[in-house]
Each structure stands twice: as structure tokens, then as C-alpha cells.
PDB file of C-alpha atoms in Angstrom:
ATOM      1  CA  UNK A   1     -26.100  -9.142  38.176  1.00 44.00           C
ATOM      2  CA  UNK A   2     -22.691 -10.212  36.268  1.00 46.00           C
ATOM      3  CA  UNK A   3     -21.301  -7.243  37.840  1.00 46.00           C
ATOM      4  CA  UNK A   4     -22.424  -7.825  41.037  1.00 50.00           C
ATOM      5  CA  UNK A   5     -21.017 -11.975  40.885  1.00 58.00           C
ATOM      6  CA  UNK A   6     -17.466 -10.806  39.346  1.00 81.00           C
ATOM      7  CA  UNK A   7     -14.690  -9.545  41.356  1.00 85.00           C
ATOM      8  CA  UNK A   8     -13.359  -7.144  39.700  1.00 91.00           C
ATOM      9  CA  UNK A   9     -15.025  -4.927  36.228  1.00 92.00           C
ATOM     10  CA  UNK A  10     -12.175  -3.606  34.206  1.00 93.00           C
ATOM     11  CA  UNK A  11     -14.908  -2.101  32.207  1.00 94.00           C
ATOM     12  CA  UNK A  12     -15.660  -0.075  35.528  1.00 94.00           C
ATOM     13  CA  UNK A  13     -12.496   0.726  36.923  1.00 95.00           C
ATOM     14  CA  UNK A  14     -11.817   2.599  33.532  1.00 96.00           C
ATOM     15  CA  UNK A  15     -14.751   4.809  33.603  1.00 96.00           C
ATOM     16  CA  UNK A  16     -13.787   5.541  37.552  1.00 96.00           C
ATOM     17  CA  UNK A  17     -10.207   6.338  36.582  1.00 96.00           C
ATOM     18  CA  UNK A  18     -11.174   9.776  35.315  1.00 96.00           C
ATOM     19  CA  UNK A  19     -13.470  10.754  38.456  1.00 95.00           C
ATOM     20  CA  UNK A  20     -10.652   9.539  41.063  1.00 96.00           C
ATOM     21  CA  UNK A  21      -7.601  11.183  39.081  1.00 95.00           C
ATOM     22  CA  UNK A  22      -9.818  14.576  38.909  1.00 95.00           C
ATOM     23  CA  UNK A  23     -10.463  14.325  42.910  1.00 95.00           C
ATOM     24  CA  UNK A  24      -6.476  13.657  43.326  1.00 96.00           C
ATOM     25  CA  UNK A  25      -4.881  15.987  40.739  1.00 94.00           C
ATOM     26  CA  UNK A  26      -7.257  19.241  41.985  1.00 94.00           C
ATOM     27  CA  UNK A  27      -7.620  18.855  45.382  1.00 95.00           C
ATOM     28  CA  UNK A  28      -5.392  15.834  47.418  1.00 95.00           C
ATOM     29  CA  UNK A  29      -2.460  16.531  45.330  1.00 95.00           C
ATOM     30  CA  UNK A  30      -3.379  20.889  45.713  1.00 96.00           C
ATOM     31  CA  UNK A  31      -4.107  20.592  49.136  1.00 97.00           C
ATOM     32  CA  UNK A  32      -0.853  18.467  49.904  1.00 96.00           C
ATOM     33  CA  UNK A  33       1.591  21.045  48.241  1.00 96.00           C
ATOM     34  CA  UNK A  34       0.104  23.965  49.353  1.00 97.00           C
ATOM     35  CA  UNK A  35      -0.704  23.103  53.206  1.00 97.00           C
ATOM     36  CA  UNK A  36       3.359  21.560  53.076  1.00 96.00           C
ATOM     37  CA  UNK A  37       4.769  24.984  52.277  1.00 96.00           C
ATOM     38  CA  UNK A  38       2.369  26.332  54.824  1.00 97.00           C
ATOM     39  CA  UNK A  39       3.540  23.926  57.695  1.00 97.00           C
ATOM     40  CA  UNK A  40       7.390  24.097  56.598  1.00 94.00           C
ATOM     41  CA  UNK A  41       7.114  27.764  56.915  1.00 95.00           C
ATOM     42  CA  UNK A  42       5.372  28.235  59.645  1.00 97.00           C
ATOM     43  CA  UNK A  43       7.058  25.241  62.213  1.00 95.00           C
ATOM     44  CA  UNK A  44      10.062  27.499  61.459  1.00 92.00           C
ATOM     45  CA  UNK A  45       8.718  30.105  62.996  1.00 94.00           C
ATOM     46  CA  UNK A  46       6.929  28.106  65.556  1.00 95.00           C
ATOM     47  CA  UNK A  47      10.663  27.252  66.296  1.00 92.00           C
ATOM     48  CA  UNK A  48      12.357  29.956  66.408  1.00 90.00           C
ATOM     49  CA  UNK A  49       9.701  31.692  68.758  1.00 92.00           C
ATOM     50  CA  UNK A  50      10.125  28.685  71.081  1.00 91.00           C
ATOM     51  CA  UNK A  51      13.509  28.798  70.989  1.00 85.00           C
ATOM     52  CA  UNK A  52      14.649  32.766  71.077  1.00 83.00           C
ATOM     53  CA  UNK A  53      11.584  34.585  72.686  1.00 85.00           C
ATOM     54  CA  UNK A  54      11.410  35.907  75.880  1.00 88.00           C
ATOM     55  CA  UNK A  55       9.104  34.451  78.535  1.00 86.00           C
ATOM     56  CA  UNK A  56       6.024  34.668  78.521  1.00 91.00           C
ATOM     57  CA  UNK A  57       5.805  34.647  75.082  1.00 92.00           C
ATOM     58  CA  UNK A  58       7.859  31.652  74.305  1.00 91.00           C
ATOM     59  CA  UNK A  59       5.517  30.186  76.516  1.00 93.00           C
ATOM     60  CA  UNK A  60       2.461  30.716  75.344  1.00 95.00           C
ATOM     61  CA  UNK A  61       3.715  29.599  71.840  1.00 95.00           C
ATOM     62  CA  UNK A  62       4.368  26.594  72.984  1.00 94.00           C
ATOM     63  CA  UNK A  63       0.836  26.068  74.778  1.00 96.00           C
ATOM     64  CA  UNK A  64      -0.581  27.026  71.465  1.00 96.00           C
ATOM     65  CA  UNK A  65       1.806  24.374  69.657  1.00 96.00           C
ATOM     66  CA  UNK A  66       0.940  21.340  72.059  1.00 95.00           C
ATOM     67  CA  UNK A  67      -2.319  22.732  72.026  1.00 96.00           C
ATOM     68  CA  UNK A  68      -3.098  22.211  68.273  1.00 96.00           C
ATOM     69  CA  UNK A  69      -0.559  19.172  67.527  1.00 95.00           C
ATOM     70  CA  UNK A  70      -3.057  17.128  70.648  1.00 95.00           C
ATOM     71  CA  UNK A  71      -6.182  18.361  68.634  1.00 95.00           C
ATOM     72  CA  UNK A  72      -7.787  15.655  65.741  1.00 96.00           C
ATOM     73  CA  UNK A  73      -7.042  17.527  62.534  1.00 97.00           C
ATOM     74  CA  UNK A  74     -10.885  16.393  62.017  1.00 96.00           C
ATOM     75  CA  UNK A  75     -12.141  18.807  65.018  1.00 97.00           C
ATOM     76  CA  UNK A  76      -9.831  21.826  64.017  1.00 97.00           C
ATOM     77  CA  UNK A  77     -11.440  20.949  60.548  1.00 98.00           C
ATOM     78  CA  UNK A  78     -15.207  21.326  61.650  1.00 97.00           C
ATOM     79  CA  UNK A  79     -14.233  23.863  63.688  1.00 97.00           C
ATOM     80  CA  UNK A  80     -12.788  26.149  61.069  1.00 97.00           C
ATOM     81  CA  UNK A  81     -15.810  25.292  58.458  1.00 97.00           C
ATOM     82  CA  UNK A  82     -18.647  26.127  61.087  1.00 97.00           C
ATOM     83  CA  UNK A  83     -16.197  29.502  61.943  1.00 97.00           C
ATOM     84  CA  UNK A  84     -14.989  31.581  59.176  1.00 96.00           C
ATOM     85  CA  UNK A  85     -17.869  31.255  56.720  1.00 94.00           C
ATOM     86  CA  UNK A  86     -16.140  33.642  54.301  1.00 95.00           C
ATOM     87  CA  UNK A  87     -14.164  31.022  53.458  1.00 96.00           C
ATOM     88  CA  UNK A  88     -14.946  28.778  50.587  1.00 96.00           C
ATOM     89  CA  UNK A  89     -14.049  24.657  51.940  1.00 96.00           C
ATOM     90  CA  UNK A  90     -11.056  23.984  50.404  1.00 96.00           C
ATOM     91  CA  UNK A  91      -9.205  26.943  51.435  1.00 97.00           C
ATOM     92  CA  UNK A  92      -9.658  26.410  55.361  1.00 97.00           C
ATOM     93  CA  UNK A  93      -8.802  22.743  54.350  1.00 97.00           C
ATOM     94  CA  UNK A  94      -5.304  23.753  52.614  1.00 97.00           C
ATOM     95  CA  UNK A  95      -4.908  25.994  56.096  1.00 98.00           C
ATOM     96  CA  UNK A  96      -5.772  24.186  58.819  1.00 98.00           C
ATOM     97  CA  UNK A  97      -3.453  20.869  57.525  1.00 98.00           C
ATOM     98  CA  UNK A  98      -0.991  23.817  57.044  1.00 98.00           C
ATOM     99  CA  UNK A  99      -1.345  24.705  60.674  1.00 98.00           C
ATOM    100  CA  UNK A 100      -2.081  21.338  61.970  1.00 98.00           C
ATOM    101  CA  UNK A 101       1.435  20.251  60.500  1.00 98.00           C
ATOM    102  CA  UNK A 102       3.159  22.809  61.640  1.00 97.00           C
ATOM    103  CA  UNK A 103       3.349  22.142  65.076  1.00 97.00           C
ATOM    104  CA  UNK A 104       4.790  18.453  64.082  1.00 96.00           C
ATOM    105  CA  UNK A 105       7.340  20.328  61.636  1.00 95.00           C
ATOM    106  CA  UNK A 106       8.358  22.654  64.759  1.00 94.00           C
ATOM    107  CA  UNK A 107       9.160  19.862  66.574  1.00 92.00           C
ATOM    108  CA  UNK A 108      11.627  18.622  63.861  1.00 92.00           C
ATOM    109  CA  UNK A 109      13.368  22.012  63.186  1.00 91.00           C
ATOM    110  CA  UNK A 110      13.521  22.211  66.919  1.00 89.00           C
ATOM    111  CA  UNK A 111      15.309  18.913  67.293  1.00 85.00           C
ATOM    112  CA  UNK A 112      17.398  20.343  64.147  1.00 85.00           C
ATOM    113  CA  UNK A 113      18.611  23.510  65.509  1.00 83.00           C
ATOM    114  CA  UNK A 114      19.615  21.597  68.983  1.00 82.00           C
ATOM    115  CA  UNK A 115      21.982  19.192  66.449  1.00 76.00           C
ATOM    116  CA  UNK A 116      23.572  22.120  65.407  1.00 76.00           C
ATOM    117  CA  UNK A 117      27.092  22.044  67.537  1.00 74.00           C
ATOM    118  CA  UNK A 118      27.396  24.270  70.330  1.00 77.00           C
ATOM    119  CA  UNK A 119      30.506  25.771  68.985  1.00 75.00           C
ATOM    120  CA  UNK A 120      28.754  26.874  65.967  1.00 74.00           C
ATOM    121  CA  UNK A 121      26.832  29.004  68.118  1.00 74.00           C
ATOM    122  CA  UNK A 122      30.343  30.374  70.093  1.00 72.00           C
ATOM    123  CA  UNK A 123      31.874  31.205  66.805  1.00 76.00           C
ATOM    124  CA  UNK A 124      28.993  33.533  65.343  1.00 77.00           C
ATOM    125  CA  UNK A 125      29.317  35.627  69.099  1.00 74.00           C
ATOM    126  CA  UNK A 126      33.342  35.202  68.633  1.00 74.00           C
ATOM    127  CA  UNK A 127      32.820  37.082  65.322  1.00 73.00           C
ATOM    128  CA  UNK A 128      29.820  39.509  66.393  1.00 71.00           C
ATOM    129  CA  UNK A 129      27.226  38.198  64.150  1.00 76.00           C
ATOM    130  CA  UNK A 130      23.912  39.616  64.530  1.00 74.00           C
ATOM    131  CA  UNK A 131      21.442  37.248  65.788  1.00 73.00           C
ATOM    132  CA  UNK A 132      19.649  37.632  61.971  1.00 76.00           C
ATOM    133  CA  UNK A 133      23.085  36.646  60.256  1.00 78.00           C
ATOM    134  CA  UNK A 134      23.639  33.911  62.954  1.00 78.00           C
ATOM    135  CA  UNK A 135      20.759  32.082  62.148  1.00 77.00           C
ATOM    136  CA  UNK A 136      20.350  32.778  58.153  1.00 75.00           C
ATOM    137  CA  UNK A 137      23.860  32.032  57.443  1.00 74.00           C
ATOM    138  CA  UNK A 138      24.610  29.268  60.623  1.00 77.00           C
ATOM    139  CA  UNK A 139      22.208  27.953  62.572  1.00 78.00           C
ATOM    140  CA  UNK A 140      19.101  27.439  59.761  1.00 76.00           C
ATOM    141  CA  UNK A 141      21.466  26.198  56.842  1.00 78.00           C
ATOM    142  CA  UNK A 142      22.810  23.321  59.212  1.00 78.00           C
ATOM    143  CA  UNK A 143      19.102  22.739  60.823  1.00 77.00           C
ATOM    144  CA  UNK A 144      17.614  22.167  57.655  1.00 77.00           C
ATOM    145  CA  UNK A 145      20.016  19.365  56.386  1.00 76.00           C
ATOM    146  CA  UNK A 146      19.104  17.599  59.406  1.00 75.00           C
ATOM    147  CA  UNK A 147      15.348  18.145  59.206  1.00 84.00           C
ATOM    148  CA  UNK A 148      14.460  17.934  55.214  1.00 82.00           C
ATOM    149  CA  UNK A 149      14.112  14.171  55.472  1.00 82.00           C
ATOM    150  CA  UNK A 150      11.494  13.994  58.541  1.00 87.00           C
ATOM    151  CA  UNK A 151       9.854  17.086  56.992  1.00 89.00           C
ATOM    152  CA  UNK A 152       8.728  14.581  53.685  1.00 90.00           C
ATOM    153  CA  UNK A 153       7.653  11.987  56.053  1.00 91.00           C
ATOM    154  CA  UNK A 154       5.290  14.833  57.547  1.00 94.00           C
ATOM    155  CA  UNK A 155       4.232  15.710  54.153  1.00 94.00           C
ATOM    156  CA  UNK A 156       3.267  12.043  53.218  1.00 93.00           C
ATOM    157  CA  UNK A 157       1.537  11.795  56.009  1.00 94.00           C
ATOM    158  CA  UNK A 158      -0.356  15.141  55.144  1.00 96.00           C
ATOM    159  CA  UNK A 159      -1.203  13.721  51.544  1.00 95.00           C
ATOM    160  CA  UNK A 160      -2.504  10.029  53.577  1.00 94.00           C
ATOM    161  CA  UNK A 161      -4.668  12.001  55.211  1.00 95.00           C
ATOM    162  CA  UNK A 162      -6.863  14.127  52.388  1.00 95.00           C
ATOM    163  CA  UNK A 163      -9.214  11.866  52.724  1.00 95.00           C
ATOM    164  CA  UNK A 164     -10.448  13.742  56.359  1.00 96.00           C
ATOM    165  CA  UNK A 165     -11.618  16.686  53.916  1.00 96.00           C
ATOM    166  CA  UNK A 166     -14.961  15.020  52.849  1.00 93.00           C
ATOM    167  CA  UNK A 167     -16.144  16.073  56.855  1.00 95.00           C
ATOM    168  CA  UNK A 168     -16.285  19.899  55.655  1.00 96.00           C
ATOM    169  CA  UNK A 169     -17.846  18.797  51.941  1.00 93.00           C
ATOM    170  CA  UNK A 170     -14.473  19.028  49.849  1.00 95.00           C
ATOM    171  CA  UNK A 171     -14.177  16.308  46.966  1.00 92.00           C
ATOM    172  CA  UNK A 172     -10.827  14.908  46.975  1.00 94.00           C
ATOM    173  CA  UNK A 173      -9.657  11.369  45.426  1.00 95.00           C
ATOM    174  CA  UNK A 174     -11.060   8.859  48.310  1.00 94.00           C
ATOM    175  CA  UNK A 175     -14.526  10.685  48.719  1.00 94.00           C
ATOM    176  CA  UNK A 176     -14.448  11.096  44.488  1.00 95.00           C
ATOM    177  CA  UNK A 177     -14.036   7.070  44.938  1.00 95.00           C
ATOM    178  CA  UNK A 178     -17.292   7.495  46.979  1.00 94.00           C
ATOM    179  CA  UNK A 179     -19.578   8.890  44.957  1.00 95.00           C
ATOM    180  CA  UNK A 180     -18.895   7.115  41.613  1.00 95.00           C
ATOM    181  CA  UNK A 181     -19.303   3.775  43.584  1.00 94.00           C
ATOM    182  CA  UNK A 182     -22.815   5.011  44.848  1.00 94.00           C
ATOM    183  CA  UNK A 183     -23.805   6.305  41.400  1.00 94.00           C
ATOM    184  CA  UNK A 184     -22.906   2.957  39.758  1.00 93.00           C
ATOM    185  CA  UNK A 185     -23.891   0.459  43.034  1.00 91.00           C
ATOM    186  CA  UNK A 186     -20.166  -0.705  43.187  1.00 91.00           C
ATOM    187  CA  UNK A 187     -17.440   0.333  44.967  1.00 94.00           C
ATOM    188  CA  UNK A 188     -14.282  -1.892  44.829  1.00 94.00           C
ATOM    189  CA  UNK A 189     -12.676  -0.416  41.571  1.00 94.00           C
ATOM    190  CA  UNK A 190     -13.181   2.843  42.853  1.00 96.00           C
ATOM    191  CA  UNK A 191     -11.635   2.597  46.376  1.00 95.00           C
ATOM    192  CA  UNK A 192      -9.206   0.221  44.813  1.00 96.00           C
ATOM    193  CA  UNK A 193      -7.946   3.089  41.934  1.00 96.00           C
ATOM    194  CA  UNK A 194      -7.752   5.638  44.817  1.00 96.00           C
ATOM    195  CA  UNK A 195      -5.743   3.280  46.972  1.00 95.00           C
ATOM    196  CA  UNK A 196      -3.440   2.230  44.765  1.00 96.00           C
ATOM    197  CA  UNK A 197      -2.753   6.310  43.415  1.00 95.00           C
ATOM    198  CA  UNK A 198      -1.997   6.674  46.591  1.00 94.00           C
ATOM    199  CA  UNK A 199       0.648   3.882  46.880  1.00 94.00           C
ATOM    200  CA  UNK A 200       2.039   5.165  43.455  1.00 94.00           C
ATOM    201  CA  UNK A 201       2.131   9.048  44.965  1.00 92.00           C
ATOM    202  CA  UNK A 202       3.603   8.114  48.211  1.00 91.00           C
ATOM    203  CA  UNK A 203       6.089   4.799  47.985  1.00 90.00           C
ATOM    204  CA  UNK A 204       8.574   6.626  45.373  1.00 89.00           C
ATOM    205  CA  UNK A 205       8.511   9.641  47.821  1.00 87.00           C
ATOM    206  CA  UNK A 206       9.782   7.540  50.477  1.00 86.00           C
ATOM    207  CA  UNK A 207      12.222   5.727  49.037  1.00 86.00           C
ATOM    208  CA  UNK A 208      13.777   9.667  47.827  1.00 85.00           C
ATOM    209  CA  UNK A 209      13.068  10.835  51.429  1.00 83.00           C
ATOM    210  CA  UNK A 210      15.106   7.431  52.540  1.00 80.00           C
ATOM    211  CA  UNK A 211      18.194   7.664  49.981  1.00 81.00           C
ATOM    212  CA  UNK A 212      18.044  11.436  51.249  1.00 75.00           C
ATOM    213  CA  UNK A 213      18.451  10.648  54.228  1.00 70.00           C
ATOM    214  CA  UNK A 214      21.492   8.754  53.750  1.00 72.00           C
ATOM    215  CA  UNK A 215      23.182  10.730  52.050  1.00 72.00           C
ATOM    216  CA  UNK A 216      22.767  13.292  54.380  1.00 62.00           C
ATOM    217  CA  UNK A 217      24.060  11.120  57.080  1.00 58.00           C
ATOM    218  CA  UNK A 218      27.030   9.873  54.522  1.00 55.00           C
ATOM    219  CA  UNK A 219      27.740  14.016  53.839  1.00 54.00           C
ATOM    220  CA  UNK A 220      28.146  14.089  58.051  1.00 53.00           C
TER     221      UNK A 220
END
């Protein structure tokens, strides 16, 4: 009953420490790497497809883009569990945010490669660059200092929202929160612990992403 009247059990929040860092260090911290280098990847080619592809098929990328970007990451989620049941939870978790991100990220690297300066583009055809050379060694270089500092917003975003995992059964940091709170009738230090890991993840990241970004614009 003491535990019930107080605010807040130190005595509590220590033993939940433990449960919440597991659920953040093996799967919301996992998952948020792994599905970033997925989406940073593949929005590059997203694109590039949009951009240099012939019609249709610059088309239909782009269908496919819209289509998945104006889908909740929770129904591609279910969607993915209840379809490919060779896959084990976490794995079509780290995917689908991959994918799911990707179309935002394409957006970015588009916006990127239509900053880069027209003559840019003139001076790799003046000196008969391939189109492989143009874009390696011109067009992606220059894209990417643009793009790197919207990309980590993407990715914070990605690591805020873990916590849509516990639909398809995966354990990460908030739903870790969860259950020790319903094993022990008490849920503030829990939830608290996870919230505030996830302030100390994601506020230094932003202020980085932030003096990045000025720097960048400082370099221009």
C-alpha cells in the first residue's frame, strides 16, 4: 500500500532499469541502426530510379514510393507478420521500418540531387563522363552533404517509433516498460525510465544533426 500512496519508488525504478535497458540495447537501439542503413540505402535507389529511369518504370516506382510512405508503418507491420511466416518478428520489424523510411529518405536525396547546380550536370557531359562516374564522383558526393542532416532527423524519428513493434510481439524498451509494470502492479518508474532513455538517446543526436547542419550551410 506504501507503494501504491508514494509517487515515485526508487527502490523500483532500480530493479526496472535492467528490464528497460535490455528491451533498448537489443532491440530499439538494433532495430534503429539496422532499419537506418536499410532506408539510407535504399531511398537512394528509390531516387535514382525516380529520377533516371525511363517511363513506365520511373513511374511505377514512384506509385510504389507514395504508395508505402501514405501506409501506417503499423499496417505494413501486421501485414508483413501475418505474410512471410518464415520470418522470425524482429527481422520483418528491422525491414519493414527499413522500407517504410525509405520512401521519406527518397524524398530527401531527391530534393538533394535537384540542389546540385545545373552546371554541375553540363560539365560531367562537357567532359564525357559516364552516367556511373557522373553520379559517383558529382552528383551523389554533393547530394549527400545536403541530405545527411534530414536523413538523422528520419532516423530519430525511426528510433521514436520502436515502440509500434509490440503489435507483431517484439519486446523492445517501451513494451519491456510494460510488462515489468504489470508483473509488479506499477507502472510509472517503468514508462518513466523508458521515456527518459529515450530523451537521453535522441536530444544529443539532434543537437549533432543541428550543429551539422550548420556547418554544412557555413561550408556553402
Amino acid at each position: 500500500m506504501e507503494n501504491q500512496r508514494s509517487l515515485w519508488d526508487w527502490d523500483l525504478a532500480f530493479r526496472a532499469l535492467p528490464d528497460v535497458l535490455e528491451g533498448f540495447l537489443t532491440v530499439t537501439l538494433l532495430v534503429t541502426v539496422l532499419s537506418t542503413l536499410i532506408a539510407a540505402a535504399l531511398g537512394l535507389v528509390w531516387a535514382i530510379i525516380i529520377r533516371m529511369a525511363p517511363q513506365p518504370i520511373s513511374g511505377i516506382v514512384k506509385w510504389i514510393v507514395s504508395f508505402i510512405r501514405m501506409t501506417p508503418i503499423v499496417v505494413q507491420l501486421l501485414f508483413a507478420y501475418y505474410t512471410f511466416l518464415m520470418f522470425d518478428a524482429i527481422t520483418i520489424g528491422i525491414v519493414v521500418f527499413g522500407i517504410h523510411y525509405s520512401t521519406y529518405m527518397s524524398e530527401v536525396y531527391r530534393a538533394g540531387i535537384d540542389a546540385v547546380p545545373k552546371g554541375q550536370w553540363e560539365a560531367t557531359t562537357a567532359l564525357s563522363m559516364s552516367a556511373r562516374r557522373t553520379w559517383t564522383a558529382v552528383v551523389i558526393p554533393q547530394a549527400l552533404r545536403a541530405t545527411v542532416p534530414a536523413l538523422g532527423n528520419y532516423a530519430i524519428s525511426m528510433f521514436k517509433d520502436t515502440p509500434f513493434l509490440l503489435v507483431i510481439g517484439v519486446v523492445e524498451m517501451v513494451n519491456a516498460a510494460q510488462i515489468f509494470g504489470g508483473n509488479n502492479f506499477r507502472y510509472v518508474e517503468a514508462i518513466t525510465l523508458a521515456g527518459v532513455i529515450f530523451l537521453l538517446a535522441s536530444y544529443p543526436t539532434s543537437v549533432l544533426i543541428r550543429r551539422l547542419e550548420k556547418r554544412l550551410a557555413y561550408a556553402y
